[in-house]
XYZ file of N, CA, C and O in Angstrom:
588
model
N -12.732 -8.961 6.176
C -11.915 -8.227 6.584
C -12.163 -6.927 6.962
O -12.830 -6.294 6.537
N -11.825 -6.626 8.358
C -11.754 -5.398 9.108
C -10.681 -5.020 8.830
O -9.603 -4.848 9.198
N -11.111 -3.461 8.298
C -10.338 -2.347 7.868
C -10.117 -1.081 8.670
O -11.338 -0.510 8.952
N -9.144 -0.938 9.351
C -9.514 0.933 10.181
C -7.855 1.232 10.442
O -7.023 1.046 9.724
N -7.806 2.571 10.984
C -6.735 3.239 11.122
C -5.879 2.547 11.575
O -6.477 2.097 12.991
N -4.430 2.746 11.770
C -3.853 1.826 12.561
C -3.541 2.546 14.464
O -3.700 4.098 14.326
N -3.373 1.865 15.231
C -3.163 2.167 16.460
C -1.934 2.018 17.177
O -1.287 1.625 16.521
N -1.600 2.816 17.788
C -0.291 2.508 18.391
C 0.449 1.137 18.860
O 1.397 0.560 18.599
N -0.534 0.486 19.484
C -0.340 -0.587 19.824
C -0.386 -2.116 18.561
O 0.028 -3.312 18.789
N -0.835 -1.526 17.306
C -0.779 -2.595 16.282
C 0.769 -2.009 15.623
O 0.891 -2.636 14.371
N 1.427 -0.924 15.870
C 2.892 -0.404 14.369
C 3.511 -1.852 14.804
O 4.251 -1.590 13.637
N 3.930 -2.389 16.323
C 4.783 -3.364 16.050
C 4.131 -4.584 14.756
O 5.482 -5.082 14.146
N 3.497 -4.789 14.760
C 3.231 -6.117 14.329
C 3.177 -5.816 12.472
O 3.055 -6.700 12.048
N 2.343 -4.471 12.297
C 2.171 -4.000 10.987
C 3.751 -3.893 10.318
O 3.738 -4.002 8.886
N 4.676 -3.293 10.970
C 5.756 -3.169 10.800
C 6.557 -4.481 9.971
O 6.919 -4.983 9.035
N 5.868 -5.604 10.855
C 6.603 -6.402 10.513
C 5.561 -7.269 9.465
O 6.571 -7.930 8.867
N 4.874 -7.125 9.453
C 3.726 -7.660 8.248
C 4.426 -6.827 6.841
O 4.711 -7.470 5.810
N 4.805 -5.765 6.806
C 5.458 -4.969 5.634
C 6.931 -5.914 5.334
O 7.402 -6.258 4.127
N 7.749 -5.715 6.630
C 8.930 -5.935 6.268
C 9.427 -7.557 6.055
O 9.968 -7.996 4.926
N 8.173 -8.450 6.576
C 8.469 -9.940 6.158
C 8.248 -10.363 4.493
O 8.276 -10.883 3.901
N 7.016 -8.895 3.843
C 7.152 -9.269 2.281
C 7.795 -9.125 2.132
O 8.397 -9.086 0.481
N 8.857 -7.663 2.183
C 10.195 -7.207 1.673
C 10.854 -8.620 1.607
O 11.396 -8.721 0.551
N 10.882 -9.082 2.503
C 12.160 -10.405 3.058
C 11.929 -11.381 2.149
O 12.415 -11.836 1.580
N 10.330 -11.344 1.585
C 9.945 -12.834 0.855
C 10.293 -12.560 -0.718
O 10.738 -13.021 -1.536
N 10.086 -10.843 -0.853
C 10.818 -10.273 -2.141
C 12.368 -10.139 -2.409
O 12.901 -10.964 -3.658
N 12.959 -9.976 -1.350
C 14.064 -9.309 -1.871
C 14.957 -10.737 -0.739
O 16.802 -10.246 -1.059
N 14.683 -11.587 0.054
C 15.607 -12.247 0.377
C 16.077 -11.635 1.596
O 16.455 -12.907 2.599
N 16.179 -10.818 2.174
C 16.615 -9.784 3.506
C 16.073 -8.825 3.741
O 15.150 -8.002 2.832
N 15.969 -8.366 4.950
C 15.895 -7.289 5.155
C 16.595 -5.872 6.076
O 17.106 -6.682 6.603
N 16.856 -5.038 5.195
C 17.613 -4.026 5.337
C 17.655 -3.253 6.642
O 16.435 -2.188 6.141
N 17.705 -2.890 7.652
C 17.613 -2.051 8.426
C 17.784 -0.416 8.125
O 18.870 -0.526 7.219
N 17.077 0.363 8.361
C 17.484 1.649 8.339
C 16.516 2.192 6.748
O 17.132 3.732 7.017
N 15.948 1.047 6.198
C 16.154 1.884 4.608
C 14.267 2.099 4.791
O 13.395 2.905 3.848
N 13.578 1.982 5.732
C 12.186 2.050 5.943
C 12.011 3.369 7.084
O 11.410 2.681 7.864
N 12.592 4.262 7.122
C 11.999 4.832 8.861
C 10.857 4.968 8.859
O 10.601 5.059 10.410
N 9.498 5.077 7.815
C 8.654 5.515 8.126
C 8.176 4.626 8.551
O 6.940 4.588 9.423
N 8.403 3.359 8.637
C 7.996 1.837 9.944
C 8.477 1.933 10.754
O 7.772 1.366 11.835
N 9.611 2.626 11.330
C 10.026 2.968 12.675
C 9.139 3.758 13.437
O 9.231 3.985 15.064
N 8.268 4.432 12.960
C 7.456 5.199 13.912
C 6.243 5.662 12.968
O 6.324 7.089 12.313
N 5.194 4.458 12.584
C 3.957 4.367 11.996
C 3.539 6.036 12.366
O 2.567 6.802 11.401
N 2.670 5.336 13.495
C 1.553 6.974 13.670
C 2.583 8.275 14.024
O 1.715 9.181 13.828
N 3.763 8.419 14.066
C 3.970 10.029 14.030
C 4.380 10.183 12.526
O 4.216 11.198 12.100
N 4.787 9.296 11.347
C 4.884 9.782 10.378
C 3.838 9.725 9.142
O 3.513 11.043 8.483
N 2.497 8.615 9.704
C 1.766 8.805 9.336
C 0.164 9.533 9.672
O -0.432 9.040 10.827
N 0.369 10.594 9.307
C -0.829 12.264 10.372
C -1.108 12.937 9.378
O -0.308 13.121 8.158
N -1.714 13.744 9.375
C -2.110 14.629 8.596
C -2.758 14.643 7.403
O -4.115 14.000 7.129
N -1.480 14.498 5.987
C -1.940 14.058 5.296
C -1.511 12.693 4.421
O -1.287 12.431 3.483
N -1.181 11.950 5.388
C -0.883 10.885 5.404
C -1.644 9.458 6.301
O -2.234 9.852 6.975
N -1.992 8.651 5.768
C -3.287 7.533 6.366
C -2.581 6.112 6.475
O -2.279 5.512 5.028
N -2.366 5.153 7.420
C -1.771 4.016 7.622
C -3.021 3.526 8.108
O -3.473 3.353 8.907
N -3.336 2.052 7.007
C -4.452 0.781 7.629
C -3.996 -0.335 7.992
O -3.023 -0.991 7.160
N -4.787 -1.011 8.955
C -4.961 -2.222 9.217
C -5.794 -3.174 8.720
O -7.091 -2.514 9.386
N -5.793 -4.351 8.007
C -7.170 -5.078 8.103
C -6.739 -6.543 8.824
O -5.823 -7.097 8.807
N -7.339 -6.746 9.458
C -7.612 -7.897 10.709
C -8.809 -8.895 9.788
O -9.602 -8.916 9.070
N -8.664 -10.035 9.671
C -8.983 -11.367 9.405
C -8.718 -12.494 10.190
O -7.734 -12.956 10.355
N -10.115 -12.884 10.611
C -9.706 -13.703 11.610
C -9.514 -13.562 13.106
O -8.668 -14.045 13.437
N -9.585 -12.344 13.476
C -8.990 -11.867 14.249
C -7.566 -11.654 14.494
O -7.204 -11.310 15.553
N -6.665 -11.505 13.468
C -5.711 -11.630 13.333
C -4.809 -9.958 11.865
O -5.559 -9.967 11.244
N -3.963 -9.224 12.319
C -3.413 -8.396 11.789
C -3.472 -9.384 10.263
O -2.110 -10.119 10.332
N -3.997 -9.153 9.326
C -3.224 -9.912 7.806
C -2.839 -8.540 6.522
O -2.276 -9.546 5.705
N -3.209 -7.663 6.815
C -2.758 -7.193 5.657
C -2.956 -5.707 6.088
O -2.827 -4.870 7.417
N -1.514 -4.874 5.420
C -1.375 -3.032 5.414
C -1.594 -2.579 3.894
O -2.025 -3.028 3.580
N -2.073 -1.003 4.419
C -2.045 -0.352 2.992
C -2.265 1.093 3.947
O -2.767 1.278 4.825
N -1.666 1.809 3.102
C -1.073 3.300 3.609
C -1.539 4.361 2.101
O -1.307 3.414 1.199
N -1.759 5.198 1.837
C -1.677 6.281 0.992
C -0.839 7.790 1.510
O -1.691 8.154 2.585
N -0.555 8.465 0.661
C -0.377 9.789 1.020
C -1.065 10.726 0.057
O -0.663 10.771 -1.147
N -1.602 12.062 0.465
C -1.742 12.995 -0.070
C -1.174 13.394 -0.899
O -0.495 14.506 -0.248
N -0.574 13.384 -1.843
C 0.834 13.687 -2.731
C 0.291 15.795 -2.677
O 1.394 16.612 -2.896
N -1.079 15.777 -3.760
C -1.606 16.997 -4.164
C -3.064 16.959 -3.607
O -3.230 15.491 -2.991
N -3.841 18.135 -3.469
C -5.326 17.825 -3.539
C -6.027 16.515 -4.268
O -6.779 16.382 -3.569
N -5.613 16.351 -5.347
C -6.445 15.754 -6.343
C -5.630 14.553 -6.306
O -5.922 13.532 -7.146
N -4.418 14.093 -5.651
C -3.649 12.656 -5.722
C -2.961 12.151 -4.872
O -2.519 12.185 -3.938
N -3.624 10.798 -4.908
C -3.253 9.918 -3.405
C -2.043 8.952 -3.882
O -2.216 8.052 -5.128
N -0.521 8.422 -2.995
C -0.013 7.957 -3.542
C -0.080 6.648 -2.570
O -0.036 7.014 -1.554
N -0.726 5.409 -3.187
C -0.210 3.912 -2.512
C 0.198 3.286 -1.833
O 1.228 3.391 -2.891
N 0.733 3.124 -1.070
C 1.820 2.980 -0.016
C 1.658 1.736 0.870
O 0.744 1.588 1.154
N 2.922 0.445 1.321
C 2.748 -0.005 2.278
C 1.982 -1.046 1.863
O 1.069 -1.346 3.003
N 1.450 -1.369 0.888
C 0.414 -2.763 0.252
C 1.326 -4.355 0.651
O 2.063 -3.769 -0.030
N 0.171 -4.607 2.043
C 0.986 -5.676 1.844
C 0.190 -6.956 2.859
O -0.744 -6.639 3.525
N -0.112 -8.146 2.187
C -0.651 -9.379 2.631
C -0.035 -10.399 3.035
O 0.830 -10.968 2.355
N 0.052 -10.347 4.738
C 0.400 -11.968 5.555
C 0.390 -13.254 4.022
O -0.314 -13.320 3.607
N 1.242 -13.589 4.049
C 1.218 -14.705 2.864
C 0.504 -15.851 3.229
O -0.110 -16.048 2.000
N 0.421 -16.407 4.301
C -0.718 -17.355 4.706
C -2.480 -16.827 4.190
O -3.008 -17.732 4.264
N -2.703 -15.749 4.117
C -3.691 -15.149 3.473
C -4.019 -14.446 2.089
O -4.844 -14.175 1.700
N -2.809 -14.661 1.695
C -2.587 -14.638 0.299
C -3.760 -15.296 -0.403
O -4.073 -16.136 -0.104
N -4.649 -14.670 -1.500
C -5.303 -15.456 -2.681
C -6.723 -15.674 -2.119
O -7.361 -15.871 -2.719
N -6.897 -14.617 -0.962
C -8.703 -14.914 -0.423
C -9.192 -13.018 -1.015
O -10.289 -13.194 -0.672
N -8.709 -12.768 -1.545
C -8.838 -11.314 -2.320
C -9.202 -10.180 -1.219
O -8.951 -9.102 -1.100
N -7.608 -9.967 0.168
C -7.361 -9.206 1.039
C -7.241 -8.055 0.587
O -7.057 -6.946 0.723
N -6.096 -8.135 -0.254
C -5.022 -7.274 -1.070
C -5.910 -6.244 -1.786
O -5.961 -5.067 -1.568
N -7.284 -6.905 -2.513
C -7.607 -6.461 -3.248
C -9.070 -5.601 -2.517
O -9.325 -4.093 -2.888
N -9.627 -6.141 -1.260
C -10.196 -5.063 -0.089
C -9.458 -4.150 0.032
O -10.163 -2.613 0.250
N -8.289 -4.383 0.291
C -7.347 -3.125 0.875
C -7.587 -2.263 -0.238
O -7.664 -0.899 0.248
N -7.156 -2.765 -1.370
C -6.643 -1.980 -2.091
C -7.785 -0.312 -2.927
O -7.916 0.648 -2.678
N -8.725 -1.272 -2.474
C -10.285 -0.900 -2.817
C -11.017 0.452 -1.706
O -11.313 1.215 -1.734
N -10.780 -0.379 -0.413
C -10.727 0.444 0.605
C -9.864 1.754 1.175
O -10.241 3.458 0.876
N -8.857 1.744 0.264
C -7.587 2.996 0.274
C -8.130 4.170 -0.816
O -8.052 5.087 -0.680
N -8.677 3.104 -1.941
C -9.007 4.602 -3.498
C -10.356 4.975 -2.673
O -10.015 6.292 -2.514
N -11.409 4.400 -1.635
C -12.642 5.128 -1.417
C -12.057 5.974 -0.562
O -12.754 7.377 -0.028
N -10.998 5.866 0.510
C -10.970 6.442 1.453
C -10.198 8.505 1.182
O -9.919 9.213 1.428
N -9.221 7.562 -0.047
C -8.650 8.905 -1.091
C -9.580 9.807 -1.444
O -9.398 11.138 -1.341
N -10.568 9.141 -2.256
C -11.945 9.889 -2.912
C -12.825 10.615 -1.780
O -12.641 11.863 -2.064
N -12.533 9.854 -0.814
C -13.749 10.824 0.347
C -12.774 12.289 0.783
O -13.334 12.823 1.286
N -11.465 12.048 0.654
C -10.425 13.215 1.154
C -10.243 13.982 -0.248
O -9.030 15.132 0.222
N -11.254 13.927 -1.141
C -10.800 14.774 -2.015
C -9.828 14.311 -3.744
O -10.080 15.032 -4.612
N -9.263 13.115 -3.327
C -8.298 12.837 -4.335
C -9.567 12.096 -5.535
O -10.203 12.040 -5.475
N -8.864 12.492 -7.077
C -8.981 12.009 -8.078
C -8.672 10.898 -8.961
O -9.051 10.253 -9.567
N -7.317 10.733 -8.500
C -6.029 9.509 -9.084
C -5.780 9.364 -7.772
O -5.230 10.064 -6.633
N -5.292 7.801 -7.606
C -4.360 7.151 -7.321
C -3.367 7.241 -7.837
O -3.201 6.991 -9.246
N -2.085 6.645 -7.140
C -0.756 6.854 -8.166
C -0.261 5.486 -7.247
O -0.327 5.510 -6.093
N 0.615 4.484 -7.668
C 1.513 4.279 -6.949
C 2.875 3.532 -7.527
O 2.517 3.431 -9.159
N 3.388 2.440 -7.290
C 4.611 2.022 -7.999
C 5.048 0.557 -7.249
O 4.620 0.279 -6.190
N 5.862 0.111 -8.495
C 6.048 -1.373 -8.099
C 7.411 -1.716 -8.601
O 7.586 -1.283 -10.279
N 8.397 -2.835 -8.312
C 9.348 -3.394 -8.825
C 8.852 -4.298 -10.089
O 8.160 -4.577 -10.078
N 9.736 -3.748 -11.543
C 9.159 -4.114 -12.822
C 9.359 -5.788 -12.941
O 8.919 -6.193 -13.767
N 9.928 -6.367 -11.634
C 10.180 -7.860 -12.234
C 9.216 -8.346 -11.092
O 9.192 -9.682 -11.204
N 8.449 -7.916 -10.207
C 7.140 -8.149 -9.879
C 6.026 -8.428 -10.563
O 5.171 -7.547 -10.376
N 5.872 -9.376 -11.250
C 4.791 -10.080 -12.170
C 3.305 -10.288 -11.585
O 2.906 -9.644 -12.035
N 3.632 -10.414 -10.320
C 2.475 -10.941 -9.389
C 1.994 -9.711 -9.339
O 0.882 -9.185 -9.412
N 2.411 -8.520 -8.734
C 1.876 -7.197 -8.258
C 1.910 -6.339 -9.339
O 0.722 -5.819 -9.189
N 2.183 -6.156 -10.419
C 1.949 -5.789 -11.768
C 0.504 -6.231 -12.532
O -0.126 -5.390 -12.258
N 0.299 -8.206 -12.420
C -0.915 -8.286 -12.972
C -2.039 -7.750 -11.952
O -3.358 -7.243 -11.900
N -1.454 -7.998 -10.367
C -2.532 -7.358 -9.390
C -3.190 -5.680 -9.865
O -4.720 -5.272 -9.605
N -2.059 -5.203 -9.659
C -2.470 -3.891 -9.867
C -3.394 -3.093 -11.558
O -4.562 -2.793 -11.820
N -2.992 -4.138 -12.378
C -3.452 -4.310 -13.648
C -5.403 -4.628 -13.513
O -5.970 -3.516 -14.722
N -5.189 -5.455 -13.172
C -6.701 -6.350 -12.678
C -7.663 -5.613 -11.795
O -8.537 -5.842 -12.001
N -6.580 -4.427 -11.206
C -7.762 -3.858 -10.414
C -7.717 -2.020 -11.079
O -7.755 -1.142 -10.163
N -7.406 -1.985 -12.320
C -7.658 -0.465 -13.437
C -6.499 0.155 -13.414
O -6.489 1.068 -13.725
N -5.113 -0.365 -12.751
C -4.064 0.604 -12.530
C -3.803 0.221 -14.183
O -2.949 -0.437 -14.748
N -3.161 1.541 -14.682
C -2.556 1.605 -16.237
C -1.125 1.953 -15.715
O -0.509 3.223 -15.047
N -0.078 1.644 -16.495
C 1.437 2.315 -16.415
C 1.443 3.786 -16.992
O 0.781 4.010 -17.874
N 2.355 4.610 -16.563
C 2.593 5.737 -16.923
C 3.789 6.669 -17.174
O 4.121 7.506 -17.697
N 4.764 5.428 -16.162
C 6.049 5.938 -16.308
C 7.011 4.462 -16.161
O 6.601 3.702 -14.738
N 7.951 4.263 -16.899
C 8.419 2.828 -16.300
C 10.146 3.604 -16.590
O 10.565 4.850 -16.816
N 10.866 3.181 -15.060
C 12.138 3.311 -14.474
C 12.714 1.529 -14.835
O 12.368 1.213 -15.554
N 13.928 2.136 -14.791
C 14.685 0.836 -14.856
C 14.674 -0.274 -13.959
O 14.233 -1.396 -14.747
N 14.174 0.325 -12.678
C 13.791 -1.004 -12.165
C 12.098 -1.189 -11.437
O 11.514 -1.917 -10.541
N 11.665 0.358 -11.592
C 10.074 0.453 -11.290
C 9.597 0.467 -12.498
O 9.802 0.964 -13.366
N 7.793 0.435 -12.073
C 6.773 0.976 -13.116
C 6.145 1.697 -12.194
O 5.545 1.256 -11.186
N 5.425 2.552 -12.627
C 4.467 3.705 -12.022
C 3.089 3.896 -12.421
O 2.660 3.706 -14.053
N 1.728 3.607 -11.675
C 0.705 3.233 -12.345
C -0.100 4.484 -12.065
O -0.149 4.872 -10.721
N -1.195 4.715 -12.608
C -2.354 5.437 -12.264
C -3.732 5.210 -12.096
O -3.532 4.254 -13.235
N -4.784 5.519 -11.714
C -5.537 5.275 -11.305
C -6.706 6.523 -11.291
O -6.938 7.004 -10.514
N -7.725 6.695 -12.474
C -8.335 7.701 -11.664
C -9.577 7.199 -11.407
O -10.105 6.076 -11.397
N -9.462 7.459 -9.603
C -10.548 7.392 -8.954
C -12.098 8.087 -8.469
O -13.197 7.578 -7.866
N -12.381 9.305 -8.963
C -13.013 10.130 -9.199
C -13.683 10.545 -10.411
O -12.443 10.801 -11.025
N -14.521 11.533 -10.306
C -14.970 11.823 -11.443
C -14.474 13.361 -11.832
O -14.986 13.933 -10.714
């Protein structure tokens, strides 16, 4: 998979990848809940980075991170097109995001997911993330990416 920063011409396809993932999880897409996806290149700049992964010439995965502090990056917008799941593309994207965050000075990455999504929880645990906070509907994870 080739991963690069998103370009303006890729924003609509990337938005669709993320929203399709939501539809698979929730059964519907509720417009207006994700304003960052309405202007990806406008929102993800300076300390926010949005990447796309192409596999076999198609946009197959998305992932982003936000530098919340100089030492901590929040991973967001991780999604893999359903027909490409199980090929390791999600793991490759996550590792790429961790490397890019580390390159920009982050020591930890954090992320959150729905506590009902056992496959996502297993994925993050299998990639070295440990839970540090539980809420009614969410589990928050952290991983040390640098010494």
